[in-house]
Amino acid sequence: MTAQRRVVAEVLDGEHVHLTADEVHSRAVTKLPEISRATVYNTLGELVSLGEVLEVATDKRAKRYDPNAHRPHHHLVCARCGAIRDVHPTGDPLADLPASERFGFTVSDVEVTYRGVCPNCAAA
Amino acid sequence: MTAQRRVVAEVLDGEHVHLTADEVHSRAVTKLPEISRATVYNTLGELVSLGEVLEVATDKRAKRYDPNAHRPHHHLVCARCGAIRDVHPTGDPLADLPASERFGFTVSDVEVTYRGVCPNCAAA
DNA sequence: AATCAACTTGGACTGAATCCAATGCGGGGG
DNA sequence: CCCCCGCATTGGATTCAGTCCAAGTTGATT
């Protein structure tokens, strides 16, 4: 546990939004000016493999990092502005995939992305 | 409708797999050697806005293009090799998102990605 | 045959992410 | 207490996907 990793963890923990790696980096820089982008990427990668943080790839722009890895949830994305909210649907989508549709895969996870237009963009 | 667009459409129609733009391009080149990457991107973009083809962004590598746009379906992705299969779950995930979880969004679409390990990779 | 708009081309450019060689740092053994 | 080794960090170069743009073609219309 180095100063750099602590700073990255703090940034993620501080704001419960979905930051890009570059956003994490620029916030980290304010706390530890000499931290490099490579280290942010490394640390984010480790946090992801530790299961502490989730990668979200809702658009094909930058990946976003979701610190809320422990409570299962899905995402609601605005098609206009890209805003992301965590949502908790009822029901279990995994149960909706019958064995005949699994093609021998060992299915371990499911990711649901709802798309729509947020109130802000709808008003504009 | 130009020769270039016909070729792109043929490539997509020919193999019902999920190709990247570059894969579409290299297949298109075998049929029409002077076709450029830019044209493939343009044409894919148009097909997407016409609703003839779907973009799939399962990982953060290249977008993939799914010619099966007319029958609603979702995707099952192998976490190891990246293979993608179309699947048809039962139930309607849109119905599983209560109004209280919509935060005022006009929700129009939902995309479900199942992740697991395919039989091939499980064997290896 | 002339005109003009739409399409295509290819090369430059951008943004995101990764790679890599060099440097720095910290903790354990002497 | 100091040195040394290994791991972490750095930052610059590189890759990869995708977009942009100015110039060149094509083809439809008249």
PDB file of C-alpha atoms (C1' of nucleotides) in Angstrom:
ATOM      1  CA  MET A   1       0.000   0.000   0.000  1.00  0.00           C
ATOM      2  CA  THR A   2       1.740   3.105  -1.251  1.00  0.00           C
ATOM      3  CA  ALA A   3       0.747   6.744  -1.136  1.00  0.00           C
ATOM      4  CA  GLN A   4      -0.307   6.584  -4.783  1.00  0.00           C
ATOM      5  CA  ARG A   5      -2.681   3.699  -4.259  1.00  0.00           C
ATOM      6  CA  ARG A   6      -4.167   5.279  -1.222  1.00  0.00           C
ATOM      7  CA  VAL A   7      -4.879   8.437  -3.177  1.00  0.00           C
ATOM      8  CA  VAL A   8      -6.595   6.532  -5.967  1.00  0.00           C
ATOM      9  CA  ALA A   9      -8.712   4.663  -3.447  1.00  0.00           C
ATOM     10  CA  GLU A  10      -9.612   7.922  -1.742  1.00  0.00           C
ATOM     11  CA  VAL A  11     -10.682   9.518  -4.989  1.00  0.00           C
ATOM     12  CA  LEU A  12     -12.966   6.630  -5.810  1.00  0.00           C
ATOM     13  CA  ASP A  13     -14.358   6.470  -2.336  1.00  0.00           C
ATOM     14  CA  GLY A  14     -14.913  10.198  -2.095  1.00  0.00           C
ATOM     15  CA  GLU A  15     -17.354  10.787  -4.912  1.00  0.00           C
ATOM     16  CA  HIS A  16     -19.775   8.049  -5.624  1.00  0.00           C
ATOM     17  CA  VAL A  17     -19.984   8.812  -9.294  1.00  0.00           C
ATOM     18  CA  HIS A  18     -18.636   6.964 -12.301  1.00  0.00           C
ATOM     19  CA  LEU A  19     -15.311   8.500 -13.161  1.00  0.00           C
ATOM     20  CA  THR A  20     -13.114   7.843 -16.150  1.00  0.00           C
ATOM     21  CA  ALA A  21      -9.477   6.920 -15.590  1.00  0.00           C
ATOM     22  CA  ASP A  22      -8.464  10.420 -16.623  1.00  0.00           C
ATOM     23  CA  GLU A  23     -10.894  11.987 -14.204  1.00  0.00           C
ATOM     24  CA  VAL A  24      -9.507   9.810 -11.449  1.00  0.00           C
ATOM     25  CA  HIS A  25      -6.051  10.912 -12.463  1.00  0.00           C
ATOM     26  CA  SER A  26      -6.789  14.610 -12.465  1.00  0.00           C
ATOM     27  CA  ARG A  27      -8.445  14.404  -9.055  1.00  0.00           C
ATOM     28  CA  ALA A  28      -5.550  12.329  -7.748  1.00  0.00           C
ATOM     29  CA  VAL A  29      -3.091  14.935  -8.979  1.00  0.00           C
ATOM     30  CA  THR A  30      -4.609  17.545  -6.700  1.00  0.00           C
ATOM     31  CA  LYS A  31      -3.749  15.375  -3.712  1.00  0.00           C
ATOM     32  CA  LEU A  32      -0.434  14.024  -4.926  1.00  0.00           C
ATOM     33  CA  PRO A  33       0.892  16.185  -7.734  1.00  0.00           C
ATOM     34  CA  GLU A  34       3.507  13.817  -9.085  1.00  0.00           C
ATOM     35  CA  ILE A  35       1.270  10.790  -9.580  1.00  0.00           C
ATOM     36  CA  SER A  36       1.400   9.487 -13.137  1.00  0.00           C
ATOM     37  CA  ARG A  37      -1.346   8.285 -15.405  1.00  0.00           C
ATOM     38  CA  ALA A  38       0.300   4.894 -15.697  1.00  0.00           C
ATOM     39  CA  THR A  39       0.083   4.381 -11.956  1.00  0.00           C
ATOM     40  CA  VAL A  40      -3.571   5.339 -11.940  1.00  0.00           C
ATOM     41  CA  TYR A  41      -4.211   2.774 -14.653  1.00  0.00           C
ATOM     42  CA  ASN A  42      -2.215   0.155 -12.790  1.00  0.00           C
ATOM     43  CA  THR A  43      -4.002   0.788  -9.538  1.00  0.00           C
ATOM     44  CA  LEU A  44      -7.432   0.837 -11.123  1.00  0.00           C
ATOM     45  CA  GLY A  45      -6.595  -2.439 -12.817  1.00  0.00           C
ATOM     46  CA  GLU A  46      -5.639  -3.982  -9.504  1.00  0.00           C
ATOM     47  CA  LEU A  47      -8.735  -2.709  -7.760  1.00  0.00           C
ATOM     48  CA  VAL A  48     -10.786  -4.229 -10.533  1.00  0.00           C
ATOM     49  CA  SER A  49      -9.156  -7.631 -10.231  1.00  0.00           C
ATOM     50  CA  LEU A  50      -9.526  -7.492  -6.477  1.00  0.00           C
ATOM     51  CA  GLY A  51     -13.220  -6.940  -7.050  1.00  0.00           C
ATOM     52  CA  GLU A  52     -13.206  -3.641  -5.186  1.00  0.00           C
ATOM     53  CA  VAL A  53     -14.216  -1.605  -8.199  1.00  0.00           C
ATOM     54  CA  LEU A  54     -16.192  -2.340 -11.346  1.00  0.00           C
ATOM     55  CA  GLU A  55     -15.403  -1.332 -14.878  1.00  0.00           C
ATOM     56  CA  VAL A  56     -18.344   0.069 -16.761  1.00  0.00           C
ATOM     57  CA  ALA A  57     -18.180   0.344 -20.547  1.00  0.00           C
ATOM     58  CA  THR A  58     -21.500   1.962 -21.383  1.00  0.00           C
ATOM     59  CA  ASP A  59     -20.300   3.860 -24.399  1.00  0.00           C
ATOM     60  CA  LYS A  60     -17.239   3.322 -26.492  1.00  0.00           C
ATOM     61  CA  ARG A  61     -15.491   6.297 -25.034  1.00  0.00           C
ATOM     62  CA  ALA A  62     -13.437   5.913 -21.897  1.00  0.00           C
ATOM     63  CA  LYS A  63     -14.139   3.143 -19.418  1.00  0.00           C
ATOM     64  CA  ARG A  64     -15.665   4.322 -16.182  1.00  0.00           C
ATOM     65  CA  TYR A  65     -14.968   3.005 -12.723  1.00  0.00           C
ATOM     66  CA  ASP A  66     -17.700   2.229 -10.266  1.00  0.00           C
ATOM     67  CA  PRO A  67     -16.676   2.078  -6.607  1.00  0.00           C
ATOM     68  CA  ASN A  68     -19.987   0.514  -5.637  1.00  0.00           C
ATOM     69  CA  ALA A  69     -18.824  -3.031  -6.315  1.00  0.00           C
ATOM     70  CA  HIS A  70     -20.262  -4.707  -3.278  1.00  0.00           C
ATOM     71  CA  ARG A  71     -23.958  -4.136  -3.739  1.00  0.00           C
ATOM     72  CA  PRO A  72     -25.050  -5.676  -7.038  1.00  0.00           C
ATOM     73  CA  HIS A  73     -26.692  -3.138  -9.283  1.00  0.00           C
ATOM     74  CA  HIS A  74     -27.111  -2.109 -12.857  1.00  0.00           C
ATOM     75  CA  HIS A  75     -26.889   1.120 -14.802  1.00  0.00           C
ATOM     76  CA  LEU A  76     -29.187   3.627 -16.375  1.00  0.00           C
ATOM     77  CA  VAL A  77     -27.484   5.767 -18.991  1.00  0.00           C
ATOM     78  CA  CYS A  78     -28.675   8.945 -20.674  1.00  0.00           C
ATOM     79  CA  ALA A  79     -28.304   8.582 -24.425  1.00  0.00           C
ATOM     80  CA  ARG A  80     -27.771  12.320 -24.825  1.00  0.00           C
ATOM     81  CA  CYS A  81     -25.430  13.445 -22.080  1.00  0.00           C
ATOM     82  CA  GLY A  82     -24.026  10.138 -20.903  1.00  0.00           C
ATOM     83  CA  ALA A  83     -25.042  10.564 -17.277  1.00  0.00           C
ATOM     84  CA  ILE A  84     -25.024   7.279 -15.381  1.00  0.00           C
ATOM     85  CA  ARG A  85     -27.147   6.277 -12.407  1.00  0.00           C
ATOM     86  CA  ASP A  86     -27.056   3.090 -10.414  1.00  0.00           C
ATOM     87  CA  VAL A  87     -30.360   1.243 -10.411  1.00  0.00           C
ATOM     88  CA  HIS A  88     -31.653  -1.860  -8.658  1.00  0.00           C
ATOM     89  CA  PRO A  89     -34.163  -3.727 -10.809  1.00  0.00           C
ATOM     90  CA  THR A  90     -36.370  -6.374  -9.327  1.00  0.00           C
ATOM     91  CA  GLY A  91     -35.951  -9.924 -10.511  1.00  0.00           C
ATOM     92  CA  ASP A  92     -32.839 -11.832 -11.453  1.00  0.00           C
ATOM     93  CA  PRO A  93     -31.870 -11.702 -15.125  1.00  0.00           C
ATOM     94  CA  LEU A  94     -29.619 -14.714 -14.639  1.00  0.00           C
ATOM     95  CA  ALA A  95     -32.706 -16.787 -13.901  1.00  0.00           C
ATOM     96  CA  ASP A  96     -34.178 -15.603 -17.190  1.00  0.00           C
ATOM     97  CA  LEU A  97     -31.546 -17.385 -19.236  1.00  0.00           C
ATOM     98  CA  PRO A  98     -32.686 -20.975 -19.650  1.00  0.00           C
ATOM     99  CA  ALA A  99     -30.118 -23.737 -19.914  1.00  0.00           C
ATOM    100  CA  SER A 100     -31.020 -24.210 -23.565  1.00  0.00           C
ATOM    101  CA  GLU A 101     -29.806 -20.669 -24.208  1.00  0.00           C
ATOM    102  CA  ARG A 102     -26.495 -21.103 -22.437  1.00  0.00           C
ATOM    103  CA  PHE A 103     -24.709 -23.092 -25.146  1.00  0.00           C
ATOM    104  CA  GLY A 104     -22.576 -24.892 -22.591  1.00  0.00           C
ATOM    105  CA  PHE A 105     -21.219 -21.665 -21.139  1.00  0.00           C
ATOM    106  CA  THR A 106     -20.655 -21.399 -17.407  1.00  0.00           C
ATOM    107  CA  VAL A 107     -22.524 -18.156 -16.905  1.00  0.00           C
ATOM    108  CA  SER A 108     -21.299 -16.252 -13.903  1.00  0.00           C
ATOM    109  CA  ASP A 109     -22.407 -12.704 -14.313  1.00  0.00           C
ATOM    110  CA  VAL A 110     -24.887 -10.458 -16.004  1.00  0.00           C
ATOM    111  CA  GLU A 111     -24.729  -6.795 -16.735  1.00  0.00           C
ATOM    112  CA  VAL A 112     -27.807  -4.772 -17.568  1.00  0.00           C
ATOM    113  CA  THR A 113     -27.705  -1.336 -19.125  1.00  0.00           C
ATOM    114  CA  TYR A 114     -30.891   0.658 -19.445  1.00  0.00           C
ATOM    115  CA  ARG A 115     -30.811   3.492 -21.938  1.00  0.00           C
ATOM    116  CA  GLY A 116     -33.003   6.507 -22.129  1.00  0.00           C
ATOM    117  CA  VAL A 117     -33.102  10.244 -21.807  1.00  0.00           C
ATOM    118  CA  CYS A 118     -32.589  11.939 -18.470  1.00  0.00           C
ATOM    119  CA  PRO A 119     -34.979  14.664 -17.230  1.00  0.00           C
ATOM    120  CA  ASN A 120     -32.390  17.350 -17.866  1.00  0.00           C
ATOM    121  CA  CYS A 121     -31.857  16.457 -21.505  1.00  0.00           C
ATOM    122  CA  ALA A 122     -35.572  15.898 -22.055  1.00  0.00           C
ATOM    123  CA  ALA A 123     -36.257  19.450 -20.837  1.00  0.00           C
ATOM    124  CA  ALA A 124     -33.603  20.982 -23.074  1.00  0.00           C
TER     125      ALA A 124
ATOM    126  CA  MET B   1     -26.469   2.449 -53.085  1.00  0.00           C
ATOM    127  CA  THR B   2     -22.894   2.212 -54.250  1.00  0.00           C
ATOM    128  CA  ALA B   3     -20.636  -0.762 -54.827  1.00  0.00           C
ATOM    129  CA  GLN B   4     -18.889  -0.046 -51.536  1.00  0.00           C
ATOM    130  CA  ARG B   5     -22.059  -0.106 -49.502  1.00  0.00           C
ATOM    131  CA  ARG B   6     -23.251  -3.257 -51.166  1.00  0.00           C
ATOM    132  CA  VAL B   7     -20.007  -4.969 -50.256  1.00  0.00           C
ATOM    133  CA  VAL B   8     -20.265  -3.926 -46.616  1.00  0.00           C
ATOM    134  CA  ALA B   9     -23.834  -5.153 -46.462  1.00  0.00           C
ATOM    135  CA  GLU B  10     -22.810  -8.444 -48.052  1.00  0.00           C
ATOM    136  CA  VAL B  11     -20.032  -8.979 -45.565  1.00  0.00           C
ATOM    137  CA  LEU B  12     -22.377  -8.443 -42.647  1.00  0.00           C
ATOM    138  CA  ASP B  13     -25.059 -10.576 -44.143  1.00  0.00           C
ATOM    139  CA  GLY B  14     -22.688 -13.362 -45.083  1.00  0.00           C
ATOM    140  CA  GLU B  15     -21.383 -14.383 -41.704  1.00  0.00           C
ATOM    141  CA  HIS B  16     -23.712 -14.090 -38.826  1.00  0.00           C
ATOM    142  CA  VAL B  17     -21.011 -13.369 -36.340  1.00  0.00           C
ATOM    143  CA  HIS B  18     -20.071 -10.192 -34.551  1.00  0.00           C
ATOM    144  CA  LEU B  19     -17.335  -8.544 -36.536  1.00  0.00           C
ATOM    145  CA  THR B  20     -15.269  -5.512 -35.646  1.00  0.00           C
ATOM    146  CA  ALA B  21     -15.084  -2.639 -38.100  1.00  0.00           C
ATOM    147  CA  ASP B  22     -11.590  -3.719 -39.082  1.00  0.00           C
ATOM    148  CA  GLU B  23     -12.727  -7.264 -39.695  1.00  0.00           C
ATOM    149  CA  VAL B  24     -15.513  -5.972 -41.880  1.00  0.00           C
ATOM    150  CA  HIS B  25     -12.981  -3.890 -43.718  1.00  0.00           C
ATOM    151  CA  SER B  26     -10.546  -6.717 -44.354  1.00  0.00           C
ATOM    152  CA  ARG B  27     -13.317  -8.968 -45.612  1.00  0.00           C
ATOM    153  CA  ALA B  28     -14.639  -6.165 -47.783  1.00  0.00           C
ATOM    154  CA  VAL B  29     -11.196  -5.632 -49.275  1.00  0.00           C
ATOM    155  CA  THR B  30     -11.196  -9.162 -50.679  1.00  0.00           C
ATOM    156  CA  LYS B  31     -14.298  -8.303 -52.675  1.00  0.00           C
ATOM    157  CA  LEU B  32     -13.444  -4.725 -53.567  1.00  0.00           C
ATOM    158  CA  PRO B  33      -9.737  -4.117 -53.092  1.00  0.00           C
ATOM    159  CA  GLU B  34      -9.754  -0.335 -53.108  1.00  0.00           C
ATOM    160  CA  ILE B  35     -12.407   0.190 -50.436  1.00  0.00           C
ATOM    161  CA  SER B  36     -11.137   2.401 -47.629  1.00  0.00           C
ATOM    162  CA  ARG B  37     -11.521   2.106 -43.904  1.00  0.00           C
ATOM    163  CA  ALA B  38     -13.270   5.459 -43.755  1.00  0.00           C
ATOM    164  CA  THR B  39     -15.985   4.227 -46.075  1.00  0.00           C
ATOM    165  CA  VAL B  40     -16.504   1.108 -44.013  1.00  0.00           C
ATOM    166  CA  TYR B  41     -16.894   3.248 -40.913  1.00  0.00           C
ATOM    167  CA  ASN B  42     -19.281   5.588 -42.735  1.00  0.00           C
ATOM    168  CA  THR B  43     -21.383   2.760 -44.031  1.00  0.00           C
ATOM    169  CA  LEU B  44     -21.505   0.939 -40.731  1.00  0.00           C
ATOM    170  CA  GLY B  45     -22.570   4.168 -39.080  1.00  0.00           C
ATOM    171  CA  GLU B  46     -25.392   4.588 -41.557  1.00  0.00           C
ATOM    172  CA  LEU B  47     -26.541   1.021 -41.173  1.00  0.00           C
ATOM    173  CA  VAL B  48     -26.629   1.571 -37.446  1.00  0.00           C
ATOM    174  CA  SER B  49     -28.736   4.713 -37.695  1.00  0.00           C
ATOM    175  CA  LEU B  50     -31.049   2.991 -40.140  1.00  0.00           C
ATOM    176  CA  GLY B  51     -31.512   0.315 -37.516  1.00  0.00           C
ATOM    177  CA  GLU B  52     -30.262  -2.416 -39.826  1.00  0.00           C
ATOM    178  CA  VAL B  53     -27.293  -3.281 -37.669  1.00  0.00           C
ATOM    179  CA  LEU B  54     -26.546  -3.046 -33.959  1.00  0.00           C
ATOM    180  CA  GLU B  55     -23.410  -1.851 -32.288  1.00  0.00           C
ATOM    181  CA  VAL B  56     -22.226  -4.083 -29.492  1.00  0.00           C
ATOM    182  CA  ALA B  57     -19.674  -2.816 -27.008  1.00  0.00           C
ATOM    183  CA  THR B  58     -19.085  -5.841 -24.813  1.00  0.00           C
ATOM    184  CA  ASP B  59     -15.494  -5.080 -24.017  1.00  0.00           C
ATOM    185  CA  LYS B  60     -13.577  -1.849 -24.368  1.00  0.00           C
ATOM    186  CA  ARG B  61     -11.759  -3.031 -27.425  1.00  0.00           C
ATOM    187  CA  ALA B  62     -13.296  -2.482 -30.814  1.00  0.00           C
ATOM    188  CA  LYS B  63     -17.027  -2.108 -31.258  1.00  0.00           C
ATOM    189  CA  ARG B  64     -18.659  -5.074 -32.914  1.00  0.00           C
ATOM    190  CA  TYR B  65     -21.470  -5.033 -35.399  1.00  0.00           C
ATOM    191  CA  ASP B  66     -24.437  -7.329 -35.145  1.00  0.00           C
ATOM    192  CA  PRO B  67     -26.440  -7.837 -38.320  1.00  0.00           C
ATOM    193  CA  ASN B  68     -29.254  -9.501 -36.404  1.00  0.00           C
ATOM    194  CA  ALA B  69     -30.996  -6.224 -35.562  1.00  0.00           C
ATOM    195  CA  HIS B  70     -34.541  -7.245 -36.256  1.00  0.00           C
ATOM    196  CA  ARG B  71     -35.080  -9.962 -33.700  1.00  0.00           C
ATOM    197  CA  PRO B  72     -34.503  -8.523 -30.238  1.00  0.00           C
ATOM    198  CA  HIS B  73     -31.862 -10.463 -28.398  1.00  0.00           C
ATOM    199  CA  HIS B  74     -29.037 -10.166 -25.945  1.00  0.00           C
ATOM    200  CA  HIS B  75     -25.476 -11.388 -25.756  1.00  0.00           C
ATOM    201  CA  LEU B  76     -23.483 -14.035 -24.018  1.00  0.00           C
ATOM    202  CA  VAL B  77     -19.773 -13.307 -23.939  1.00  0.00           C
ATOM    203  CA  CYS B  78     -16.873 -15.557 -23.045  1.00  0.00           C
ATOM    204  CA  ALA B  79     -14.673 -13.812 -20.518  1.00  0.00           C
ATOM    205  CA  ARG B  80     -11.600 -15.664 -21.776  1.00  0.00           C
ATOM    206  CA  CYS B  81     -11.721 -15.648 -25.568  1.00  0.00           C
ATOM    207  CA  GLY B  82     -14.330 -12.983 -26.200  1.00  0.00           C
ATOM    208  CA  ALA B  83     -16.632 -15.194 -28.250  1.00  0.00           C
ATOM    209  CA  ILE B  84     -20.128 -13.768 -28.509  1.00  0.00           C
ATOM    210  CA  ARG B  85     -23.402 -15.630 -28.935  1.00  0.00           C
ATOM    211  CA  ASP B  86     -26.865 -14.239 -29.373  1.00  0.00           C
ATOM    212  CA  VAL B  87     -29.282 -15.374 -26.680  1.00  0.00           C
ATOM    213  CA  HIS B  88     -32.983 -14.922 -26.082  1.00  0.00           C
ATOM    214  CA  PRO B  89     -33.801 -14.754 -22.388  1.00  0.00           C
ATOM    215  CA  THR B  90     -37.328 -15.100 -21.160  1.00  0.00           C
ATOM    216  CA  GLY B  91     -38.927 -12.168 -19.404  1.00  0.00           C
ATOM    217  CA  ASP B  92     -38.663  -8.473 -20.061  1.00  0.00           C
ATOM    218  CA  PRO B  93     -35.956  -6.655 -18.137  1.00  0.00           C
ATOM    219  CA  LEU B  94     -37.638  -3.312 -18.881  1.00  0.00           C
ATOM    220  CA  ALA B  95     -40.580  -4.432 -16.800  1.00  0.00           C
ATOM    221  CA  ASP B  96     -38.177  -5.159 -13.945  1.00  0.00           C
ATOM    222  CA  LEU B  97     -37.257  -1.513 -13.557  1.00  0.00           C
ATOM    223  CA  PRO B  98     -39.876   0.082 -11.338  1.00  0.00           C
ATOM    224  CA  ALA B  99     -40.777   3.731 -11.851  1.00  0.00           C
ATOM    225  CA  SER B 100     -39.107   4.576  -8.558  1.00  0.00           C
ATOM    226  CA  GLU B 101     -35.818   3.403 -10.033  1.00  0.00           C
ATOM    227  CA  ARG B 102     -36.130   5.423 -13.215  1.00  0.00           C
ATOM    228  CA  PHE B 103     -35.235   8.819 -11.760  1.00  0.00           C
ATOM    229  CA  GLY B 104     -37.392  10.617 -14.280  1.00  0.00           C
ATOM    230  CA  PHE B 105     -35.603   9.083 -17.253  1.00  0.00           C
ATOM    231  CA  THR B 106     -37.579   8.092 -20.318  1.00  0.00           C
ATOM    232  CA  VAL B 107     -36.239   4.577 -20.586  1.00  0.00           C
ATOM    233  CA  SER B 108     -36.387   3.252 -24.103  1.00  0.00           C
ATOM    234  CA  ASP B 109     -34.027   0.374 -24.328  1.00  0.00           C
ATOM    235  CA  VAL B 110     -32.204  -2.233 -22.348  1.00  0.00           C
ATOM    236  CA  GLU B 111     -29.127  -4.190 -23.169  1.00  0.00           C
ATOM    237  CA  VAL B 112     -28.208  -7.351 -21.312  1.00  0.00           C
ATOM    238  CA  THR B 113     -24.784  -8.936 -21.418  1.00  0.00           C
ATOM    239  CA  TYR B 114     -24.224 -12.306 -19.811  1.00  0.00           C
ATOM    240  CA  ARG B 115     -20.639 -13.204 -19.038  1.00  0.00           C
ATOM    241  CA  GLY B 116     -19.143 -16.586 -18.504  1.00  0.00           C
ATOM    242  CA  VAL B 117     -16.713 -19.108 -19.877  1.00  0.00           C
ATOM    243  CA  CYS B 118     -17.424 -20.934 -23.101  1.00  0.00           C
ATOM    244  CA  PRO B 119     -17.081 -24.724 -23.356  1.00  0.00           C
ATOM    245  CA  ASN B 120     -13.911 -24.390 -25.419  1.00  0.00           C
ATOM    246  CA  CYS B 121     -12.118 -22.238 -22.899  1.00  0.00           C
ATOM    247  CA  ALA B 122     -13.425 -24.311 -19.986  1.00  0.00           C
ATOM    248  CA  ALA B 123     -11.884 -27.411 -21.557  1.00  0.00           C
ATOM    249  CA  ALA B 124      -8.505 -25.780 -22.160  1.00  0.00           C
TER     250      ALA B 124
ATOM    251  C1'  DA C   1     -22.151  16.932 -72.630  1.00  0.00           C
ATOM    252  C1'  DA C   2     -22.178  19.930 -68.448  1.00  0.00           C
ATOM    253  C1'  DT C   3     -23.264  20.484 -63.724  1.00  0.00           C
ATOM    254  C1'  DC C   4     -23.585  19.429 -59.118  1.00  0.00           C
ATOM    255  C1'  DA C   5     -24.312  16.850 -55.177  1.00  0.00           C
ATOM    256  C1'  DA C   6     -23.169  12.918 -52.895  1.00  0.00           C
ATOM    257  C1'  DC C   7     -19.859   9.381 -52.078  1.00  0.00           C
ATOM    258  C1'  DT C   8     -15.159   7.757 -51.521  1.00  0.00           C
ATOM    259  C1'  DT C   9     -10.342   8.044 -50.517  1.00  0.00           C
ATOM    260  C1'  DG C  10      -6.205   8.094 -47.753  1.00  0.00           C
ATOM    261  C1'  DG C  11      -3.646  10.275 -44.686  1.00  0.00           C
ATOM    262  C1'  DA C  12      -3.448  13.013 -40.628  1.00  0.00           C
ATOM    263  C1'  DC C  13      -5.258  13.379 -36.208  1.00  0.00           C
ATOM    264  C1'  DT C  14      -7.398  12.365 -31.537  1.00  0.00           C
ATOM    265  C1'  DG C  15      -8.389   9.936 -27.301  1.00  0.00           C
ATOM    266  C1'  DA C  16      -7.837   6.015 -24.509  1.00  0.00           C
ATOM    267  C1'  DA C  17      -5.058   2.649 -22.948  1.00  0.00           C
ATOM    268  C1'  DT C  18      -0.843  -0.127 -22.746  1.00  0.00           C
ATOM    269  C1'  DC C  19       4.076  -1.014 -22.782  1.00  0.00           C
ATOM    270  C1'  DC C  20       8.663  -0.523 -21.318  1.00  0.00           C
ATOM    271  C1'  DA C  21      13.103   0.824 -19.737  1.00  0.00           C
ATOM    272  C1'  DA C  22      14.850   3.594 -16.202  1.00  0.00           C
ATOM    273  C1'  DT C  23      14.370   5.363 -11.643  1.00  0.00           C
ATOM    274  C1'  DG C  24      12.928   5.531  -6.853  1.00  0.00           C
ATOM    275  C1'  DC C  25      11.600   3.742  -2.555  1.00  0.00           C
ATOM    276  C1'  DG C  26      11.007   0.939   1.600  1.00  0.00           C
ATOM    277  C1'  DG C  27      11.763  -2.833   4.556  1.00  0.00           C
ATOM    278  C1'  DG C  28      14.426  -6.861   6.041  1.00  0.00           C
ATOM    279  C1'  DG C  29      18.965  -8.979   6.831  1.00  0.00           C
ATOM    280  C1'  DG C  30      23.423  -8.299   8.075  1.00  0.00           C
TER     281       DG C  30
ATOM    282  C1'  DC D   1      22.354   1.680  11.205  1.00  0.00           C
ATOM    283  C1'  DC D   2      23.124   0.864   6.489  1.00  0.00           C
ATOM    284  C1'  DC D   3      22.893  -1.622   2.294  1.00  0.00           C
ATOM    285  C1'  DC D   4      20.521  -4.232  -1.041  1.00  0.00           C
ATOM    286  C1'  DC D   5      16.752  -6.269  -3.490  1.00  0.00           C
ATOM    287  C1'  DG D   6      12.397  -6.276  -5.285  1.00  0.00           C
ATOM    288  C1'  DC D   7       8.411  -4.010  -6.167  1.00  0.00           C
ATOM    289  C1'  DA D   8       6.130   0.354  -7.395  1.00  0.00           C
ATOM    290  C1'  DT D   9       6.302   4.393 -10.033  1.00  0.00           C
ATOM    291  C1'  DT D  10       7.398   7.359 -13.816  1.00  0.00           C
ATOM    292  C1'  DG D  11       6.807   9.390 -18.284  1.00  0.00           C
ATOM    293  C1'  DG D  12       7.468   8.941 -22.813  1.00  0.00           C
ATOM    294  C1'  DA D  13       6.706   6.108 -26.789  1.00  0.00           C
ATOM    295  C1'  DT D  14       3.529   3.122 -28.871  1.00  0.00           C
ATOM    296  C1'  DT D  15      -0.684   0.829 -30.140  1.00  0.00           C
ATOM    297  C1'  DC D  16      -5.278   0.660 -31.268  1.00  0.00           C
ATOM    298  C1'  DA D  17      -9.829   2.261 -32.584  1.00  0.00           C
ATOM    299  C1'  DG D  18     -12.120   5.714 -34.503  1.00  0.00           C
ATOM    300  C1'  DT D  19     -12.857  10.367 -36.540  1.00  0.00           C
ATOM    301  C1'  DC D  20     -11.902  14.219 -39.535  1.00  0.00           C
ATOM    302  C1'  DC D  21     -10.968  16.589 -43.668  1.00  0.00           C
ATOM    303  C1'  DA D  22      -9.634  18.235 -48.114  1.00  0.00           C
ATOM    304  C1'  DA D  23      -9.336  16.540 -52.511  1.00  0.00           C
ATOM    305  C1'  DG D  24     -10.747  13.523 -56.054  1.00  0.00           C
ATOM    306  C1'  DT D  25     -14.582  10.433 -58.326  1.00  0.00           C
ATOM    307  C1'  DT D  26     -18.819   9.092 -59.662  1.00  0.00           C
ATOM    308  C1'  DG D  27     -23.172   9.218 -61.388  1.00  0.00           C
ATOM    309  C1'  DA D  28     -27.765  11.201 -61.852  1.00  0.00           C
ATOM    310  C1'  DT D  29     -30.269  14.892 -64.017  1.00  0.00           C
ATOM    311  C1'  DT D  30     -31.080  17.879 -67.461  1.00  0.00           C
TER     312       DT D  30
END
